[in-house]
Short mmCIF file of C-alpha atoms in Angstrom, two decimals:
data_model
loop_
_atom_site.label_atom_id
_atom_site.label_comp_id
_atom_site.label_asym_id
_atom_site.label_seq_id
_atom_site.Cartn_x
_atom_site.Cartn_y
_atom_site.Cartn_z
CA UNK A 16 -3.23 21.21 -7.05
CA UNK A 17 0.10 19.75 -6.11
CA UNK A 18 0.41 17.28 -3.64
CA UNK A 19 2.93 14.55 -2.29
CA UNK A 20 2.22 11.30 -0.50
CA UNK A 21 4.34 10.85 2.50
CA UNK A 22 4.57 8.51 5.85
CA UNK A 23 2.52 10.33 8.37
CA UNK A 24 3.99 11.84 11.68
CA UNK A 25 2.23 11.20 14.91
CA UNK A 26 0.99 14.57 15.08
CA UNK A 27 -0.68 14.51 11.47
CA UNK A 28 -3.35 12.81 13.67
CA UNK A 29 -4.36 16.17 14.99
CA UNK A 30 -3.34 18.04 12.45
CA UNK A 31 -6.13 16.36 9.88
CA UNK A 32 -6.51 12.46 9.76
CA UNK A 33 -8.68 12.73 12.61
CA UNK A 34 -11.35 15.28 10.95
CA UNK A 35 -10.72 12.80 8.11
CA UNK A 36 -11.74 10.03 9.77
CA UNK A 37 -14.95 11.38 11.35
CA UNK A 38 -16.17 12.76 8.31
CA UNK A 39 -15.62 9.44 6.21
CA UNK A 40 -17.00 7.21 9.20
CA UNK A 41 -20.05 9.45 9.94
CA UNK A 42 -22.20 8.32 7.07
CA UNK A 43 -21.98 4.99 8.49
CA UNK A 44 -22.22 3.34 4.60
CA UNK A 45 -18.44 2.82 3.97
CA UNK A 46 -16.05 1.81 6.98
CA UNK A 47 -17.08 -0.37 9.39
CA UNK A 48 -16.31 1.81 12.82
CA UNK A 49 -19.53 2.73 13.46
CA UNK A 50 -19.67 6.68 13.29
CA UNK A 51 -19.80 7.36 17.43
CA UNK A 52 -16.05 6.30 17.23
CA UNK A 53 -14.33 8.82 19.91
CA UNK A 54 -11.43 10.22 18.89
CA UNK A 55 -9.08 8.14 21.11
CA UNK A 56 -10.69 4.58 19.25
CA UNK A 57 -10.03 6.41 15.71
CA UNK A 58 -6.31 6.97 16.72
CA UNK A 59 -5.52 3.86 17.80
CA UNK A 60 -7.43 2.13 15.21
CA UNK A 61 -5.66 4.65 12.63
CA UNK A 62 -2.50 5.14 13.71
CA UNK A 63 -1.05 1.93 15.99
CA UNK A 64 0.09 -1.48 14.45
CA UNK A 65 -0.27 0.03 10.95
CA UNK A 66 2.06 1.70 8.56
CA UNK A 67 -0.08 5.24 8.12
CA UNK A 68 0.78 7.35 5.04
CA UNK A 69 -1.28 11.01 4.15
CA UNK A 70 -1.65 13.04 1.52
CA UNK A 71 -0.39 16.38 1.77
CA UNK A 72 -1.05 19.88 0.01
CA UNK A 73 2.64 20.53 -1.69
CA UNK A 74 2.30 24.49 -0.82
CA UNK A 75 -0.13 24.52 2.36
CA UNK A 76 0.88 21.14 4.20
CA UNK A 77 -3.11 20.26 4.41
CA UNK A 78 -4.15 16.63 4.93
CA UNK A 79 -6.21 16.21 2.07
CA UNK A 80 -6.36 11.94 2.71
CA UNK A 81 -5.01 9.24 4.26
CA UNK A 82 -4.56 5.68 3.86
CA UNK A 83 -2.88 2.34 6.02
CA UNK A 84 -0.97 -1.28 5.30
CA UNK A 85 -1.05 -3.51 7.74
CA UNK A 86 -0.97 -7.79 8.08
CA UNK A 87 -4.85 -8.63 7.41
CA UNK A 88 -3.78 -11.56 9.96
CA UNK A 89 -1.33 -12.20 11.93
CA UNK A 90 1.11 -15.61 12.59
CA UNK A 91 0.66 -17.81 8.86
CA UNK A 92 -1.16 -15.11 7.00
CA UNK A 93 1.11 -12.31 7.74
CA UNK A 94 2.45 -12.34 3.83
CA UNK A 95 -1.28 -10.53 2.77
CA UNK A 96 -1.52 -6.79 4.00
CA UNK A 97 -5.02 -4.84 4.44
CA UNK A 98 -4.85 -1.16 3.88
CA UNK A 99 -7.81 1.12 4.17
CA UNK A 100 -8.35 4.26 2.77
CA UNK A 101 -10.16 7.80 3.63
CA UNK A 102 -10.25 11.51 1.76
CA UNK A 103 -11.28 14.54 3.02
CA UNK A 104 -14.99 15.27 1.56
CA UNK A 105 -13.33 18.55 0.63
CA UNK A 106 -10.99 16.76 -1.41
CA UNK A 107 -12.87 14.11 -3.27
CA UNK A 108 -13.30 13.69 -7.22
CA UNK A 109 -9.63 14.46 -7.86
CA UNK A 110 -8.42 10.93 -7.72
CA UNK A 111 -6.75 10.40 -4.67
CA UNK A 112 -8.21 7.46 -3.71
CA UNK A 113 -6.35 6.05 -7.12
CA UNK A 114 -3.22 7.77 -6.45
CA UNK A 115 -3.19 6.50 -2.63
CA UNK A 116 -3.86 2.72 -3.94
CA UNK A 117 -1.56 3.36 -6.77
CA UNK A 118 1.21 3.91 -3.66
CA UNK A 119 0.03 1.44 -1.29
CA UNK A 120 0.45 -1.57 -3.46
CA UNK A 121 3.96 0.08 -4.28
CA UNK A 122 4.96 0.94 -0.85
CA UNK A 123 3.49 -3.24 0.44
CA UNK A 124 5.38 -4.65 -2.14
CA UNK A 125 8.67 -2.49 -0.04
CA UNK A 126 7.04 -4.04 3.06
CA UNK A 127 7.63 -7.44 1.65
CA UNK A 128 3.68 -8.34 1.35
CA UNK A 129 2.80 -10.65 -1.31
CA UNK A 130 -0.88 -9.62 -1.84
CA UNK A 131 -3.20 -7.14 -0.61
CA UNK A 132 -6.70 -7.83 0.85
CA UNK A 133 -10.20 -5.79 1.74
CA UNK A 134 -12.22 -7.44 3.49
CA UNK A 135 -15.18 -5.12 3.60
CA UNK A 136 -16.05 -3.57 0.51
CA UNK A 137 -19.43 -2.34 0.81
CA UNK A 138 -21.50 -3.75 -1.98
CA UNK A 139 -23.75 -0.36 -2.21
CA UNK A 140 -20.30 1.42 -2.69
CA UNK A 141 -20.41 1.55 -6.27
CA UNK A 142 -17.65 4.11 -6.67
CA UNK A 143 -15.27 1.99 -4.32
CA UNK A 144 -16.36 -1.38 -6.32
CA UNK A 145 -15.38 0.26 -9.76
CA UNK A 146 -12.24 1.75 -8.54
CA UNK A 147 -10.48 -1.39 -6.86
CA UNK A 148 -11.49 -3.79 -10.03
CA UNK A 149 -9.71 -0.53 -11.99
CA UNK A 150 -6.44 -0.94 -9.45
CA UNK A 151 -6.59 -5.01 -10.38
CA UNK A 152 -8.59 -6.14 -7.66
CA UNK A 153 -11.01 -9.18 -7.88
CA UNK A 154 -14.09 -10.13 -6.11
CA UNK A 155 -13.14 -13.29 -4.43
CA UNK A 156 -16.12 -13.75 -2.14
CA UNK A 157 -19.27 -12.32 -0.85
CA UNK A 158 -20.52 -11.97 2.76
CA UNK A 159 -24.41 -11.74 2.70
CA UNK A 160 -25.91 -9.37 4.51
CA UNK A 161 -22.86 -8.67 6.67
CA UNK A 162 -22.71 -4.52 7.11
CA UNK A 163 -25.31 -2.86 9.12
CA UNK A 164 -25.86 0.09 6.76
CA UNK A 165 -26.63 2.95 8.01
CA UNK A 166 -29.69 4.18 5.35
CA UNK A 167 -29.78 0.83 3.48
CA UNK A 168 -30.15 -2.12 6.46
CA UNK A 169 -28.24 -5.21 6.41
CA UNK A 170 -25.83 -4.90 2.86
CA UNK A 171 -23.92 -7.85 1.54
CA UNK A 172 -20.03 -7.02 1.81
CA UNK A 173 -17.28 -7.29 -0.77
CA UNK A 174 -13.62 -9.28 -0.35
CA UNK A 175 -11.17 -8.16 -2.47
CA UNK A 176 -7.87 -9.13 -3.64
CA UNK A 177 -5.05 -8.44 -5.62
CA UNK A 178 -1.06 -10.48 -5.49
CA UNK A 179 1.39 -7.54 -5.35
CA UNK B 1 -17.70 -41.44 27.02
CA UNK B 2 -20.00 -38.65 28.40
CA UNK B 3 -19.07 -34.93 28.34
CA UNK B 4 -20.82 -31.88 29.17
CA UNK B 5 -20.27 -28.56 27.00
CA UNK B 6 -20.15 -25.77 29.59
CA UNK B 7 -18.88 -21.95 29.60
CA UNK B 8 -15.55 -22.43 30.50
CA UNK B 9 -13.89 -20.65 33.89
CA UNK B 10 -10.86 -18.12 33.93
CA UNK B 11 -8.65 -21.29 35.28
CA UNK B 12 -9.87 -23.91 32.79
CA UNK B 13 -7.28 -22.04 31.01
CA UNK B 14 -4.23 -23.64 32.69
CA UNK B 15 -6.49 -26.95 33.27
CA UNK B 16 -6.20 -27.94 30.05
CA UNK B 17 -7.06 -25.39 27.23
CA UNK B 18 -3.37 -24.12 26.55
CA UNK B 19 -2.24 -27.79 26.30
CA UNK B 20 -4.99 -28.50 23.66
CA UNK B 21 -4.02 -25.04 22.03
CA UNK B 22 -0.61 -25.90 21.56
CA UNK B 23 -0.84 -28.92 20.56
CA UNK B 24 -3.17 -27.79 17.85
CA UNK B 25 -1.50 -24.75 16.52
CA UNK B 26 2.05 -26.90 16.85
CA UNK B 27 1.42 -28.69 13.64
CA UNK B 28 0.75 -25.22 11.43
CA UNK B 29 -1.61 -26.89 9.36
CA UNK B 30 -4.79 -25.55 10.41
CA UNK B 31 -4.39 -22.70 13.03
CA UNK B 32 -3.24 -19.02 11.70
CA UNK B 33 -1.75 -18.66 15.29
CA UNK B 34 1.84 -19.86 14.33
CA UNK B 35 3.03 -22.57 16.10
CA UNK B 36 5.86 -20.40 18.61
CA UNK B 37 3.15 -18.59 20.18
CA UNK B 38 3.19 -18.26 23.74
CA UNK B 39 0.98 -19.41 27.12
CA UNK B 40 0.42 -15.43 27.56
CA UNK B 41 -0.32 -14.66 24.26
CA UNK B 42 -2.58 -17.83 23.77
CA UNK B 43 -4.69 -16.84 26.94
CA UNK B 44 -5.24 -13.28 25.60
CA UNK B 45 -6.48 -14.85 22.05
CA UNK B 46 -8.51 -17.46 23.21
CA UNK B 47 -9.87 -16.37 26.89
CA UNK B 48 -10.19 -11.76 26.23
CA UNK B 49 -13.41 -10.71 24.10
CA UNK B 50 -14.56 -13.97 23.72
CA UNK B 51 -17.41 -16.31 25.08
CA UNK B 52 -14.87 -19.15 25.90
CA UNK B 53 -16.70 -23.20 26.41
CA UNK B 54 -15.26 -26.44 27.40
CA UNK B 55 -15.96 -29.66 26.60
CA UNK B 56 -15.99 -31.37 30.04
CA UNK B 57 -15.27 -35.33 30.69
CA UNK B 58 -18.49 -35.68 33.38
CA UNK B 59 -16.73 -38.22 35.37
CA UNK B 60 -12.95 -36.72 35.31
CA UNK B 61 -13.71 -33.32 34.90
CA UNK B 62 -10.79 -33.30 31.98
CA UNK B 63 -11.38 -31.06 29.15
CA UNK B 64 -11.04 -32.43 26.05
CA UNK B 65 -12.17 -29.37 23.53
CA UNK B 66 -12.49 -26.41 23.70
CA UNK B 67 -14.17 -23.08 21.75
CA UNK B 68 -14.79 -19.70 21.52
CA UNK B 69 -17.39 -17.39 20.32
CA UNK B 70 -17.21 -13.52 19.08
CA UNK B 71 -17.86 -10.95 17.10
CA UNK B 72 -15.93 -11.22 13.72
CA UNK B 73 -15.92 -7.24 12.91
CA UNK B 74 -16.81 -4.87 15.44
CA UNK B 75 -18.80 -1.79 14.63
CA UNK B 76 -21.29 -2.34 11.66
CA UNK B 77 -20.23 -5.76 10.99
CA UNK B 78 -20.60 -6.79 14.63
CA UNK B 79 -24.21 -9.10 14.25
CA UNK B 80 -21.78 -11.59 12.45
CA UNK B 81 -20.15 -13.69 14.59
CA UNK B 82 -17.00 -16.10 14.19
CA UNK B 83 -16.15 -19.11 15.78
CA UNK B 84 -12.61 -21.38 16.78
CA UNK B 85 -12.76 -25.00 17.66
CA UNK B 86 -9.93 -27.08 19.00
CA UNK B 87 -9.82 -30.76 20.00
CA UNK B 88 -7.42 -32.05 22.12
CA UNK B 89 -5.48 -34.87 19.96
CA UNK B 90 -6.14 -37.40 22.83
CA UNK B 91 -9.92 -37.17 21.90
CA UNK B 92 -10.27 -36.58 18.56
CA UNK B 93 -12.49 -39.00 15.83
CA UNK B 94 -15.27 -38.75 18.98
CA UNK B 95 -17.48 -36.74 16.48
CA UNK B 96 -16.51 -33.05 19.33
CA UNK B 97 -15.99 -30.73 16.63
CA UNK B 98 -19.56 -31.36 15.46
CA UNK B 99 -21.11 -31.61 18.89
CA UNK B 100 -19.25 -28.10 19.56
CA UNK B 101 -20.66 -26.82 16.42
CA UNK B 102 -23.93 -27.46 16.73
CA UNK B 103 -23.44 -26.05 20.31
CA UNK B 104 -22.27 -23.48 18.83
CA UNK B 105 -25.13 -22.36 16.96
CA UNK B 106 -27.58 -22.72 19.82
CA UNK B 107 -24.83 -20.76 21.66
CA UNK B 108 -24.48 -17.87 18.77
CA UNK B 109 -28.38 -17.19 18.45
CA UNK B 110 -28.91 -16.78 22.18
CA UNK B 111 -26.41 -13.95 22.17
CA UNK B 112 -27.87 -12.24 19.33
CA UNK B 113 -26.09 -12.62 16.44
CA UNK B 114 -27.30 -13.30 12.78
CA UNK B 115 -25.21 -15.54 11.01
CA UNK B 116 -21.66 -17.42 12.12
CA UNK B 117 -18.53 -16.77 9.50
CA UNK B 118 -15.35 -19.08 9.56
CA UNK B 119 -12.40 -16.66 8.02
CA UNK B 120 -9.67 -19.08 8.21
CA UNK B 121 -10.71 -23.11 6.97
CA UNK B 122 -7.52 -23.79 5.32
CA UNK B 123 -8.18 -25.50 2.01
CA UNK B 124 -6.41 -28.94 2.78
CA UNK B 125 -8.01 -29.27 6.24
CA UNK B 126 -9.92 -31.59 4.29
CA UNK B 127 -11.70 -32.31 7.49
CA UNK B 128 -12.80 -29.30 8.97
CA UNK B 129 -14.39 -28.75 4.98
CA UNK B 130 -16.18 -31.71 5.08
CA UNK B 131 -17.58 -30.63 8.79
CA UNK B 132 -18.39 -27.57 8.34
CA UNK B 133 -20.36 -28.32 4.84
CA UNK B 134 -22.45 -30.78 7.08
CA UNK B 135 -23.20 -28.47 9.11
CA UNK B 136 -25.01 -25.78 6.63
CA UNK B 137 -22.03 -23.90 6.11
CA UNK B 138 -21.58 -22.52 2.49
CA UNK B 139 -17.77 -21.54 0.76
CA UNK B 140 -18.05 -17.88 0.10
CA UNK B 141 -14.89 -17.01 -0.70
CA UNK B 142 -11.29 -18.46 -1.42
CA UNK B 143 -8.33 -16.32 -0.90
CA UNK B 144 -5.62 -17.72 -3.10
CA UNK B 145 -2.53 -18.96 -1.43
CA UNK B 146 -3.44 -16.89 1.63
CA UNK B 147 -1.76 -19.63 4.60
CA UNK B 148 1.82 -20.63 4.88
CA UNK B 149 1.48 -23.97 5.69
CA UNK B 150 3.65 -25.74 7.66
CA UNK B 151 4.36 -28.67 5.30
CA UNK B 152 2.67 -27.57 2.26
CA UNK B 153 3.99 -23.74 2.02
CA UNK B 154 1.22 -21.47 0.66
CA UNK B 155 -2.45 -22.84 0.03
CA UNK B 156 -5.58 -21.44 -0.25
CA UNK B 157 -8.39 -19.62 2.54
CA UNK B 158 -11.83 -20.80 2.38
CA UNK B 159 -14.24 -18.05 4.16
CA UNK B 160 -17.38 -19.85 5.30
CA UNK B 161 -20.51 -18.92 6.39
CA UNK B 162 -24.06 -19.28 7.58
CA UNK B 163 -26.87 -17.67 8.89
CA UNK B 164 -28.42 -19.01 12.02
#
């Protein structure tokens, strides 16, 4: 299947990031918006202050994922970006949570950042783990106990970095 | 000199907390509020979704420190909470930072959180290292050259934390 990543259009919220978003946040083990996030909380969250990019179905247009950059602080730590990613659960195992990182750092390094930072890598996400320490990304600290998981209790969370 | 350490009201704002703000994110050494933000942007960050104290003079009624308490993620993170402490320079080597901290922690576990993390200790605040070490607080994390110093250009991010 064909696809191209592309900077989103406001309506791509309704058109797909939004089912997107629910889906991914529902299990309550990955992102940290707990999963009764209305719609309205999701958009702003996903959509405002943030430079918001999807993945797109070359022939049908679907949104098949979708990721964001945006300053992890503001003021003196503007230079490090944050981006968070999400695919479709009818999407996954095709690698485009690798093809969306591969782009991100790309597309910060455009934006002028100077490294890129997640600040809450689930430690019980194994597959998210492997995949940023495959994209360059190193463990740089560990917050005990710090993300209410939804099946597992309190779960220490991951930081991870990478200079662009 | 004695001092109370009170919740703070919504005019203890222009009574003396954006004076001690400004004069402590002026020097861009320790703050990641840069040092050209404003009265109205300072009240929003430091009085809005906070639990705001004072430290009161008991005879003058002057505040001389000031800090805040809240959530440090939302969501599934939000039984962490994080912490900001400012001095005003007029009163500083008076041992406040560590009477606000250990207010502080009294303060944190009565509202129900877990443990207090410290995202921001700037790795040449040599101080605030030293403090905050004293007061059970553990390194977790460094994020390399993660603050644009004022004087020193880019140094390092010390995440800090402890359970209460």
């Amino acid at each position: 299947m064909e696809y191209e990543i592309v900077k989103s259009s406001s309506e791509d919220f309704d058109r797909g990031i939004w089912e997107i978003f629910k889906f991914v946040t529902s299990t309550g083990d990955t992102y940290i918006y707990p999963p009764e996030t209305t719609k309205a909380q999701a958009r702003k969250i996903w959509m405002q202050e943030r430079v918001c990019y999807v993945v797109k179905d070359k022939i049908t247009s679907a949104i098949m994922a979708t990721y964001t950059i945006r300053p992890n602080k503001s003021g003196l730590g503007s230079h490090v970006c944050n981006a968070g990613f999400m695919v479709h659960p009818h999407y996954q195992n095709r690698r485009l949570g690798q093809a969306m990182c591969e782009h991100s750092l790309i597309e910060a390094k455009k934006l002028g950042y100077f490294a890129m930072q997640f600040n809450v890598v689930v430690s019980t996400n194994e597959r998210a783990v492997y995949l940023w320490k495959k994209m360059g990304f190193k463990v740089i600290g560990t917050v005990p106990q710090a993300f209410n998981h939804k099946t597992n209790g309190l779960v220490d969370i991951h930081i991870m970095h990478r200079f662009l």
